[in-house]
CSV table of C-alpha atoms in Angstrom, one decimal:
chain,number,residue,atom,x,y,z
A,167,UNK,CA,94.3,67.2,89.8
A,168,UNK,CA,96.9,69.8,88.9
A,169,UNK,CA,99.8,67.9,90.4
A,170,UNK,CA,98.6,64.8,88.6
A,171,UNK,CA,98.7,66.5,85.2
A,172,UNK,CA,101.8,68.7,85.5
A,173,UNK,CA,104.5,65.9,85.3
A,174,UNK,CA,107.6,65.8,83.3
A,175,UNK,CA,107.4,66.8,79.7
A,176,UNK,CA,108.3,63.4,78.4
A,177,UNK,CA,105.6,61.6,80.3
A,178,UNK,CA,102.7,63.7,79.6
A,179,UNK,CA,101.7,65.9,76.6
A,180,UNK,CA,98.7,67.5,75.1
A,181,UNK,CA,97.0,64.9,72.9
A,182,UNK,CA,97.3,67.1,69.8
A,183,UNK,CA,101.1,67.0,70.2
A,184,UNK,CA,101.2,63.4,71.2
A,185,UNK,CA,99.0,62.3,68.3
A,186,UNK,CA,100.8,64.5,65.9
A,187,UNK,CA,104.2,62.9,66.9
A,188,UNK,CA,103.0,59.3,66.9
A,189,UNK,CA,101.2,59.5,63.6
A,190,UNK,CA,103.8,61.6,61.8
A,191,UNK,CA,106.6,59.4,63.1
A,192,UNK,CA,104.9,56.2,61.7
A,193,UNK,CA,103.7,57.8,58.5
A,194,UNK,CA,100.2,56.8,59.4
A,195,UNK,CA,98.5,60.0,58.3
A,196,UNK,CA,99.0,63.2,56.6
A,197,UNK,CA,99.1,66.4,58.7
A,198,UNK,CA,96.1,67.8,57.0
A,199,UNK,CA,93.8,64.9,58.0
A,200,UNK,CA,94.1,65.5,61.7
A,201,UNK,CA,91.4,67.9,62.8
A,202,UNK,CA,91.5,69.4,66.3
A,203,UNK,CA,88.4,68.5,68.2
A,204,UNK,CA,86.9,71.3,70.2
A,205,UNK,CA,84.2,71.3,72.8
A,206,UNK,CA,80.8,71.9,71.3
A,207,UNK,CA,79.0,75.0,72.5
A,208,UNK,CA,75.7,73.1,72.4
A,209,UNK,CA,74.4,71.7,75.7
A,210,UNK,CA,71.9,69.1,74.5
A,211,UNK,CA,70.2,67.1,77.2
A,212,UNK,CA,72.3,69.0,79.8
A,213,UNK,CA,70.1,68.0,82.7
A,214,UNK,CA,70.7,64.3,82.0
A,215,UNK,CA,74.4,64.5,81.2
A,216,UNK,CA,77.5,64.4,83.4
A,217,UNK,CA,81.2,64.3,83.1
A,218,UNK,CA,82.6,60.8,82.1
A,219,UNK,CA,86.2,59.7,81.7
A,220,UNK,CA,87.3,57.0,79.2
A,221,UNK,CA,90.9,55.7,79.2
A,222,UNK,CA,92.0,53.6,76.3
A,223,UNK,CA,95.2,52.5,74.6
A,224,UNK,CA,95.8,52.1,70.9
A,225,UNK,CA,95.7,48.8,69.1
A,226,UNK,CA,98.3,48.0,66.5
A,227,UNK,CA,96.1,49.6,63.8
A,228,UNK,CA,96.9,52.4,61.3
A,229,UNK,CA,94.9,55.5,62.2
A,230,UNK,CA,93.3,53.9,65.2
A,231,UNK,CA,93.3,57.1,67.3
A,232,UNK,CA,91.8,59.3,64.6
A,233,UNK,CA,89.0,56.8,64.0
A,234,UNK,CA,88.3,56.7,67.8
A,235,UNK,CA,88.1,60.4,68.1
A,236,UNK,CA,85.8,60.6,65.1
A,237,UNK,CA,83.3,58.3,66.8
A,238,UNK,CA,82.8,61.0,69.4
A,239,UNK,CA,82.0,63.6,66.8
A,240,UNK,CA,79.7,61.3,64.8
A,241,UNK,CA,77.7,60.5,68.0
A,242,UNK,CA,77.5,64.1,69.1
A,243,UNK,CA,79.4,63.5,72.3
A,244,UNK,CA,81.1,66.7,73.5
A,245,UNK,CA,84.8,66.3,74.2
A,246,UNK,CA,85.9,68.5,77.1
A,247,UNK,CA,89.5,67.4,77.5
A,248,UNK,CA,91.9,65.0,75.8
A,249,UNK,CA,95.5,64.1,76.7
A,250,UNK,CA,98.0,61.4,76.4
A,251,UNK,CA,100.0,59.9,79.3
A,252,UNK,CA,102.6,57.3,79.5
A,253,UNK,CA,101.0,54.1,80.6
A,254,UNK,CA,101.5,52.9,84.1
A,255,UNK,CA,100.7,49.4,82.9
A,256,UNK,CA,103.1,49.1,80.1
A,257,UNK,CA,106.0,51.5,79.9
A,258,UNK,CA,106.2,51.3,76.1
A,259,UNK,CA,102.6,52.5,75.6
A,260,UNK,CA,100.7,55.7,75.8
A,261,UNK,CA,97.2,55.8,77.1
A,262,UNK,CA,94.6,58.3,76.0
A,263,UNK,CA,92.4,60.1,78.6
A,264,UNK,CA,89.2,61.6,77.3
A,265,UNK,CA,86.7,63.6,79.4
A,266,UNK,CA,83.4,64.0,77.8
A,267,UNK,CA,79.8,65.1,78.5
A,268,UNK,CA,77.7,62.1,78.3
A,269,UNK,CA,74.7,60.3,79.8
A,270,UNK,CA,74.8,56.6,80.6
A,271,UNK,CA,73.1,55.5,77.4
A,272,UNK,CA,75.5,57.5,75.2
A,273,UNK,CA,78.5,56.3,77.2
A,274,UNK,CA,77.6,52.6,76.8
A,275,UNK,CA,77.0,53.1,73.1
A,276,UNK,CA,80.3,54.9,72.5
A,277,UNK,CA,82.3,52.3,74.5
A,278,UNK,CA,80.9,49.5,72.3
A,279,UNK,CA,81.9,51.4,69.2
A,280,UNK,CA,85.4,52.2,70.6
A,281,UNK,CA,86.2,48.6,71.3
A,282,UNK,CA,86.5,48.0,67.5
A,283,UNK,CA,89.4,50.3,67.3
A,284,UNK,CA,91.1,50.6,70.7
A,285,UNK,CA,91.6,48.8,74.0
A,286,UNK,CA,89.3,50.3,76.6
A,287,UNK,CA,91.3,50.3,79.9
A,288,UNK,CA,88.9,52.1,82.3
A,289,UNK,CA,85.7,54.0,82.4
A,290,UNK,CA,84.4,56.5,84.9
A,291,UNK,CA,80.7,57.0,84.4
A,292,UNK,CA,79.0,60.5,84.5
A,293,UNK,CA,79.5,62.1,87.9
A,294,UNK,CA,78.5,65.3,89.7
A,295,UNK,CA,81.8,67.0,89.1
A,296,UNK,CA,80.2,70.4,88.7
A,297,UNK,CA,79.2,72.6,91.6
A,298,UNK,CA,75.4,72.8,91.8
A,299,UNK,CA,73.9,76.3,91.4
A,300,UNK,CA,72.1,76.0,94.7
A,301,UNK,CA,75.6,75.7,96.4
A,302,UNK,CA,76.7,78.9,94.7
A,303,UNK,CA,73.5,80.6,95.9
A,304,UNK,CA,74.7,80.2,99.5
A,305,UNK,CA,78.0,82.0,98.8
A,306,UNK,CA,78.1,85.7,99.6
A,307,UNK,CA,78.3,88.0,96.6
A,308,UNK,CA,81.8,89.0,95.5
A,309,UNK,CA,83.1,90.9,92.5
A,310,UNK,CA,84.2,88.8,89.6
A,311,UNK,CA,85.7,91.6,87.4
A,312,UNK,CA,87.5,94.8,88.4
A,313,UNK,CA,84.6,97.0,87.3
A,314,UNK,CA,82.4,95.2,89.8
A,315,UNK,CA,84.2,97.1,92.5
A,316,UNK,CA,81.9,100.0,91.6
A,317,UNK,CA,79.2,98.1,93.4
A,318,UNK,CA,80.9,98.0,96.7
A,319,UNK,CA,83.5,100.8,96.9
A,320,UNK,CA,81.0,103.3,98.3
A,321,UNK,CA,79.7,101.2,101.2
A,322,UNK,CA,81.6,103.4,103.7
A,323,UNK,CA,81.1,102.3,107.3
A,324,UNK,CA,82.8,105.1,109.2
A,325,UNK,CA,83.6,108.7,108.7
A,326,UNK,CA,83.4,109.6,105.1
A,327,UNK,CA,81.8,113.1,105.2
A,328,UNK,CA,80.5,112.5,108.7
A,329,UNK,CA,82.8,112.7,111.8
A,330,UNK,CA,82.4,111.3,115.3
A,331,UNK,CA,82.2,113.7,118.2
A,332,UNK,CA,85.7,112.7,119.4
A,333,UNK,CA,87.3,113.4,116.0
A,334,UNK,CA,89.8,116.3,116.1
A,335,UNK,CA,87.9,118.0,113.2
A,336,UNK,CA,84.4,117.5,114.6
A,337,UNK,CA,83.8,121.2,115.5
A,338,UNK,CA,85.7,122.6,112.6
A,339,UNK,CA,83.1,123.5,110.0
A,340,UNK,CA,85.7,124.4,107.4
A,341,UNK,CA,87.4,121.0,107.8
A,342,UNK,CA,84.0,119.2,107.7
A,343,UNK,CA,83.1,120.9,104.4
A,344,UNK,CA,86.5,120.0,103.0
A,345,UNK,CA,86.0,116.4,104.0
A,346,UNK,CA,82.6,116.4,102.3
A,347,UNK,CA,84.3,117.6,99.1
A,348,UNK,CA,86.7,114.6,99.2
A,349,UNK,CA,83.9,112.2,100.0
A,350,UNK,CA,81.8,113.4,97.0
A,351,UNK,CA,84.8,113.0,94.7
A,352,UNK,CA,85.3,109.4,95.9
A,353,UNK,CA,81.6,108.5,95.7
A,354,UNK,CA,81.4,109.8,92.1
A,355,UNK,CA,84.5,107.8,90.9
A,356,UNK,CA,84.0,104.8,88.6
A,357,UNK,CA,86.4,102.3,87.4
A,358,UNK,CA,88.4,103.6,84.4
A,359,UNK,CA,88.0,107.3,85.4
A,360,UNK,CA,91.2,109.3,86.1
A,361,UNK,CA,91.6,110.1,89.7
A,362,UNK,CA,90.7,113.8,90.2
A,363,UNK,CA,93.6,116.2,90.7
A,364,UNK,CA,93.5,117.9,94.1
A,365,UNK,CA,94.6,121.5,94.8
A,366,UNK,CA,95.7,120.9,98.4
A,367,UNK,CA,95.5,123.9,100.8
A,368,UNK,CA,98.5,125.4,102.4
A,369,UNK,CA,97.3,124.0,105.8
A,370,UNK,CA,97.0,120.5,104.4
A,371,UNK,CA,100.5,120.6,102.9
A,372,UNK,CA,101.9,121.9,106.2
A,373,UNK,CA,100.2,119.0,108.0
A,374,UNK,CA,101.6,116.5,105.5
A,375,UNK,CA,105.1,118.1,105.9
A,376,UNK,CA,105.2,117.6,109.6
A,377,UNK,CA,104.3,113.9,109.2
A,378,UNK,CA,106.7,113.4,106.4
A,379,UNK,CA,109.6,115.1,108.1
A,380,UNK,CA,109.3,113.3,111.4
A,381,UNK,CA,108.8,109.9,109.9
A,382,UNK,CA,111.8,110.2,107.6
A,383,UNK,CA,114.0,110.6,110.7
A,384,UNK,CA,113.0,107.1,111.8
A,385,UNK,CA,112.9,105.2,108.5
A,386,UNK,CA,116.7,104.5,108.1
A,387,UNK,CA,116.7,102.6,111.4
A,388,UNK,CA,113.2,101.3,111.6
A,389,UNK,CA,111.8,100.6,108.1
A,390,UNK,CA,112.5,97.4,106.2
A,391,UNK,CA,115.0,97.4,103.2
A,392,UNK,CA,112.2,97.1,100.6
A,393,UNK,CA,110.6,100.2,102.0
A,394,UNK,CA,113.9,102.1,101.9
A,395,UNK,CA,114.5,101.0,98.3
A,396,UNK,CA,111.1,102.2,97.0
A,397,UNK,CA,110.7,105.5,98.9
A,398,UNK,CA,113.4,107.3,96.8
A,399,UNK,CA,111.7,106.1,93.6
A,400,UNK,CA,108.4,107.6,94.8
A,401,UNK,CA,110.2,110.9,95.4
A,402,UNK,CA,111.6,110.8,91.9
A,403,UNK,CA,108.5,109.7,90.0
A,404,UNK,CA,105.6,110.9,92.1
A,405,UNK,CA,107.1,114.0,93.9
A,406,UNK,CA,107.0,112.6,97.4
A,407,UNK,CA,108.4,115.7,99.2
A,408,UNK,CA,108.0,117.5,102.5
A,409,UNK,CA,106.4,120.5,100.6
A,410,UNK,CA,104.2,118.5,98.3
A,411,UNK,CA,101.3,116.0,98.7
A,412,UNK,CA,101.5,113.5,95.8
A,413,UNK,CA,98.5,113.1,93.5
A,414,UNK,CA,96.9,109.7,93.6
A,415,UNK,CA,96.7,109.4,89.8
A,416,UNK,CA,100.5,109.8,89.6
A,417,UNK,CA,101.0,107.2,92.3
A,418,UNK,CA,98.5,104.8,90.6
A,419,UNK,CA,100.4,105.0,87.3
A,420,UNK,CA,103.7,104.3,89.1
A,421,UNK,CA,102.3,101.3,91.0
A,422,UNK,CA,100.8,99.9,87.8
A,423,UNK,CA,104.2,99.8,86.1
A,424,UNK,CA,105.9,98.3,89.2
A,425,UNK,CA,103.5,95.6,90.4
A,426,UNK,CA,100.2,96.0,88.6
A,427,UNK,CA,98.5,97.6,91.6
A,428,UNK,CA,96.3,100.6,91.0
A,429,UNK,CA,94.7,103.2,93.4
A,430,UNK,CA,91.0,103.8,93.8
A,431,UNK,CA,89.8,106.8,95.8
A,432,UNK,CA,87.5,106.0,98.8
A,433,UNK,CA,85.5,108.2,101.1
A,434,UNK,CA,86.4,106.4,104.3
A,435,UNK,CA,86.4,103.0,106.1
A,436,UNK,CA,85.1,100.0,104.1
A,437,UNK,CA,84.0,96.7,105.5
A,438,UNK,CA,86.8,94.1,105.7
A,439,UNK,CA,85.0,92.1,103.0
A,440,UNK,CA,84.8,95.0,100.5
A,441,UNK,CA,88.3,96.3,101.2
A,442,UNK,CA,89.9,92.8,100.8
A,443,UNK,CA,87.9,92.2,97.6
A,444,UNK,CA,89.8,95.2,96.1
A,445,UNK,CA,93.1,93.6,96.8
A,446,UNK,CA,92.1,90.5,94.9
A,447,UNK,CA,92.2,92.7,91.7
A,448,UNK,CA,95.3,94.5,92.8
A,449,UNK,CA,93.3,97.6,93.6
A,450,UNK,CA,94.1,99.6,96.8
A,451,UNK,CA,91.2,101.7,98.1
A,452,UNK,CA,92.9,104.9,99.2
A,453,UNK,CA,91.7,108.0,101.0
A,454,UNK,CA,92.6,111.4,99.6
A,455,UNK,CA,91.8,113.7,102.6
A,456,UNK,CA,94.4,114.9,105.1
A,457,UNK,CA,94.1,114.6,108.9
A,458,UNK,CA,93.1,117.6,111.0
A,459,UNK,CA,96.0,120.1,111.4
A,460,UNK,CA,95.4,120.4,115.2
A,461,UNK,CA,97.0,116.9,115.7
A,462,UNK,CA,99.3,116.2,112.8
A,463,UNK,CA,100.9,113.2,114.5
A,464,UNK,CA,97.6,111.6,115.3
A,465,UNK,CA,94.6,110.4,113.3
A,466,UNK,CA,91.7,108.1,114.3
A,467,UNK,CA,91.2,107.0,110.7
A,468,UNK,CA,93.3,106.3,107.7
A,469,UNK,CA,94.2,109.5,105.8
A,470,UNK,CA,96.3,110.2,102.8
A,471,UNK,CA,99.5,110.5,105.0
A,472,UNK,CA,98.9,107.0,106.2
A,473,UNK,CA,98.1,105.6,102.7
A,474,UNK,CA,101.0,107.3,100.9
A,475,UNK,CA,103.7,107.0,103.5
A,476,UNK,CA,102.6,103.7,105.0
A,477,UNK,CA,101.2,101.5,102.2
A,478,UNK,CA,102.4,102.8,98.9
A,479,UNK,CA,106.1,102.1,99.1
A,480,UNK,CA,105.6,98.4,99.8
A,481,UNK,CA,102.8,98.1,97.2
A,482,UNK,CA,105.6,98.9,94.8
A,483,UNK,CA,107.4,95.7,95.9
A,484,UNK,CA,106.4,92.6,93.8
A,485,UNK,CA,106.6,90.1,96.7
A,486,UNK,CA,104.6,92.3,99.0
A,487,UNK,CA,102.0,93.0,96.3
A,488,UNK,CA,101.6,89.3,95.7
A,489,UNK,CA,101.1,88.7,99.4
A,490,UNK,CA,98.4,91.4,99.6
A,491,UNK,CA,96.6,90.1,96.6
A,492,UNK,CA,96.5,86.5,97.9
A,493,UNK,CA,94.8,87.7,101.0
A,494,UNK,CA,92.3,89.4,98.8
A,495,UNK,CA,91.7,86.3,96.6
A,496,UNK,CA,91.2,84.1,99.7
A,497,UNK,CA,88.4,86.5,100.9
A,498,UNK,CA,86.2,86.2,97.8
A,499,UNK,CA,83.1,84.3,98.6
A,500,UNK,CA,84.3,83.4,102.1
A,501,UNK,CA,82.1,83.3,105.2
A,502,UNK,CA,81.8,86.2,107.6
A,503,UNK,CA,83.9,84.2,110.1
A,504,UNK,CA,86.6,83.5,107.5
A,505,UNK,CA,86.6,87.2,106.5
A,506,UNK,CA,87.2,88.2,110.1
A,507,UNK,CA,90.2,85.8,110.3
A,508,UNK,CA,91.7,87.1,107.1
A,509,UNK,CA,91.1,90.7,108.0
A,510,UNK,CA,92.9,90.1,111.4
A,511,UNK,CA,95.9,88.5,109.6
A,512,UNK,CA,95.9,91.5,107.2
A,513,UNK,CA,95.9,93.8,110.2
A,514,UNK,CA,98.9,92.2,111.9
A,515,UNK,CA,100.9,91.9,108.7
A,516,UNK,CA,100.1,94.6,106.2
A,517,UNK,CA,99.2,97.2,108.9
A,518,UNK,CA,101.4,96.2,111.9
A,519,UNK,CA,103.8,93.5,110.6
A,520,UNK,CA,107.5,93.2,111.5
A,521,UNK,CA,110.3,91.3,109.8
A,522,UNK,CA,113.9,90.3,110.5
A,523,UNK,CA,116.6,91.7,108.4
A,524,UNK,CA,120.4,91.5,109.2
A,525,UNK,CA,119.5,90.2,112.6
A,526,UNK,CA,117.4,93.2,113.4
A,527,UNK,CA,113.6,93.8,113.7
A,528,UNK,CA,112.3,96.1,111.0
A,529,UNK,CA,108.8,97.4,110.3
A,530,UNK,CA,106.8,96.7,107.1
A,531,UNK,CA,103.3,97.4,108.4
A,532,UNK,CA,101.7,100.6,107.2
A,533,UNK,CA,100.2,101.4,110.5
A,534,UNK,CA,103.7,101.4,112.0
A,535,UNK,CA,105.4,103.2,109.2
A,536,UNK,CA,102.9,106.1,109.4
A,537,UNK,CA,102.9,106.4,113.2
A,538,UNK,CA,105.9,107.9,114.9
A,539,UNK,CA,105.1,106.8,118.4
A,540,UNK,CA,104.0,103.3,117.7
A,541,UNK,CA,106.9,102.7,115.3
A,542,UNK,CA,109.3,103.6,118.1
A,543,UNK,CA,107.3,101.4,120.6
A,544,UNK,CA,107.2,98.3,118.3
A,545,UNK,CA,111.0,98.3,117.9
A,546,UNK,CA,111.9,99.5,121.4
A,547,UNK,CA,112.5,96.0,122.8
A,548,UNK,CA,109.6,96.5,125.2
A,549,UNK,CA,106.8,95.3,122.9
A,550,UNK,CA,105.6,91.7,122.9
A,551,UNK,CA,106.8,90.1,119.7
A,552,UNK,CA,105.5,86.7,118.4
A,553,UNK,CA,106.2,84.6,115.3
A,554,UNK,CA,103.6,85.1,112.6
A,555,UNK,CA,101.3,82.1,112.5
A,556,UNK,CA,98.0,82.7,110.8
A,557,UNK,CA,96.2,80.2,113.1
A,558,UNK,CA,97.4,82.2,116.1
A,559,UNK,CA,97.4,85.6,114.6
A,560,UNK,CA,93.8,85.4,113.4
A,561,UNK,CA,92.7,85.1,117.0
A,562,UNK,CA,94.6,88.2,118.3
A,563,UNK,CA,92.5,91.3,119.2
A,564,UNK,CA,92.9,94.3,116.9
A,565,UNK,CA,93.3,97.6,118.8
A,566,UNK,CA,92.9,100.9,117.0
A,567,UNK,CA,92.9,103.4,119.9
A,568,UNK,CA,96.2,102.4,121.6
A,569,UNK,CA,99.3,100.4,120.8
A,570,UNK,CA,98.9,96.7,119.9
A,571,UNK,CA,99.3,94.2,122.7
A,572,UNK,CA,101.5,92.1,120.5
A,573,UNK,CA,103.2,92.3,117.1
A,574,UNK,CA,104.0,89.4,114.7
A,575,UNK,CA,107.3,88.9,113.0
A,576,UNK,CA,108.1,87.0,109.8
A,577,UNK,CA,111.6,86.2,108.3
A,578,UNK,CA,110.4,87.5,104.9
A,579,UNK,CA,107.4,88.4,102.8
A,580,UNK,CA,107.9,85.1,101.1
A,581,UNK,CA,107.6,83.2,104.3
A,582,UNK,CA,104.5,85.1,105.3
A,583,UNK,CA,103.0,84.5,101.9
A,584,UNK,CA,103.6,80.7,102.1
A,585,UNK,CA,102.0,80.6,105.5
A,586,UNK,CA,99.0,82.6,104.4
A,587,UNK,CA,98.6,80.4,101.3
A,588,UNK,CA,98.4,77.3,103.5
A,589,UNK,CA,96.0,79.1,105.8
A,590,UNK,CA,93.8,80.1,102.9
A,591,UNK,CA,93.4,76.4,102.0
A,592,UNK,CA,91.5,75.9,105.3
A,593,UNK,CA,88.8,78.4,104.4
A,594,UNK,CA,85.7,76.6,103.5
A,595,UNK,CA,84.4,77.5,100.0
A,596,UNK,CA,82.9,75.2,97.4
A,597,UNK,CA,85.4,76.6,94.9
A,598,UNK,CA,88.7,78.5,94.5
A,599,UNK,CA,89.5,81.5,92.4
A,600,UNK,CA,92.4,82.5,90.2
A,601,UNK,CA,93.1,86.0,89.0
A,602,UNK,CA,93.3,86.6,85.3
A,603,UNK,CA,95.5,89.6,84.7
A,604,UNK,CA,94.6,89.9,81.0
A,605,UNK,CA,90.9,90.5,81.7
A,606,UNK,CA,91.3,91.8,85.3
A,607,UNK,CA,88.8,89.3,86.4
A,608,UNK,CA,88.7,86.2,88.6
A,609,UNK,CA,88.2,82.7,87.2
A,610,UNK,CA,85.9,80.7,89.6
A,611,UNK,CA,87.3,77.2,89.6
A,612,UNK,CA,84.3,75.0,90.5
A,613,UNK,CA,84.3,72.1,88.0
A,614,UNK,CA,86.6,70.1,85.8
A,615,UNK,CA,86.0,72.4,82.8
A,616,UNK,CA,87.3,75.5,84.6
A,617,UNK,CA,90.2,73.6,86.1
A,618,UNK,CA,91.2,72.1,82.8
A,619,UNK,CA,91.2,75.5,81.3
A,620,UNK,CA,93.8,76.7,83.8
A,621,UNK,CA,95.9,73.5,83.3
A,622,UNK,CA,96.1,74.3,79.6
A,623,UNK,CA,97.3,77.8,80.4
A,624,UNK,CA,99.9,76.4,82.8
A,625,UNK,CA,101.1,74.0,80.1
A,626,UNK,CA,101.7,76.9,77.8
A,627,UNK,CA,103.7,78.7,80.4
A,628,UNK,CA,105.7,75.6,81.2
A,629,UNK,CA,106.5,75.2,77.5
A,630,UNK,CA,107.9,78.8,77.4
A,631,UNK,CA,110.1,78.0,80.5
A,632,UNK,CA,111.2,74.7,78.9
A,633,UNK,CA,112.1,76.6,75.7
A,634,UNK,CA,114.1,79.2,77.6
A,635,UNK,CA,116.0,76.4,79.5
A,636,UNK,CA,116.8,74.6,76.2
A,637,UNK,CA,118.2,77.8,74.7
A,638,UNK,CA,120.2,78.5,77.8
A,639,UNK,CA,121.6,75.0,77.8
A,640,UNK,CA,122.6,75.4,74.1
A,641,UNK,CA,124.4,78.6,74.9
A,642,UNK,CA,126.2,76.9,77.8
A,643,UNK,CA,127.0,73.9,75.8
A,644,UNK,CA,125.1,71.5,78.1
């Protein structure tokens, strides 16, 4: 439907503009007599009504369109969408498309009345264009606004304040107490709160310093150019230094200005569904604790070294941020099987992805960029490298205890994004979603009303682009 509506500006316009132009040009009516018709908020006889479409062309009669539109008002028929399109039947004519809420009796009556003023070309009777509520009841719950993340951000699956017996800090009571402190802070956090400032211990800063120093030796030859571009900015604005662990609140403010992403503290591992849901709202769930000092170059779980050195520099890159968000949006309301496929694609791109730059392999995955040994291995020439294809990648086994058996390479973030976008279309959902950055919520597109609303916004954006091009052409003398 979107592709059908978004055609050239000359062939399709909003009805208000088309009517205004036609009537004003022919001196048929004064500007003040045309009243914009809005959708009524009343839903009378909603159970009996459906969405009907009427297509008609104007007769050679002064004020014919205005008279026709008034018939809908007078007969209490809700107009949902109106537009004019250049006729495919006669190039010299425009046809008016009207979507309305109507039952069969109302529809027959309004058609008979319309025939007195217009030529009725086609009629599509009331349909079932809306998604039934029972269909939505079968969809897994998902957050619809950013504050809804409060409902799922604390469903930690692993670690948090508890540690497994094989964890380096399992027998260290001081470390376990420190971990509980970080977990309690994350559990108490609510959307809109400032992220608590942390006084890191000398031992924690030293551990961070070892990781920071050793990884920075590899970045010039192993990290992608986007990473290398953004890391100095983080040093400048967020105090990324060997002797200082950045504060998440500072990092969150920096990312918000760069790409709209924000940081939310988390106590430990989230389920793939809950983690990906955060990405849909450009929220990255981020741990604040530091790995155990006994093994500074190893961690069995994501810690703040992994998050800040692995993920954050690329979350500051617009194309990568968009790629991450689109994976998150595709996950909302998806089945468990689809979530697993999306999470696997995320794992082999955002965590362990490779790209080609200047004919060389470079890392962009956070799991690689925060692991000295695996970063070396992935680019050693000995690792198995495969082209990124979501259909293939989604079936690859994810390994968290040793090196991956295979790594996937893309020519660019844009290429990976296009492939993921096509893959997301194969996910079975009775709707799709669109992120609204103004309200930090998702619009669920499940019927013609919600889709038309998006189309109207797109038209406005295209008008802005069209105006910009016209001004540029004037400057260039085109």
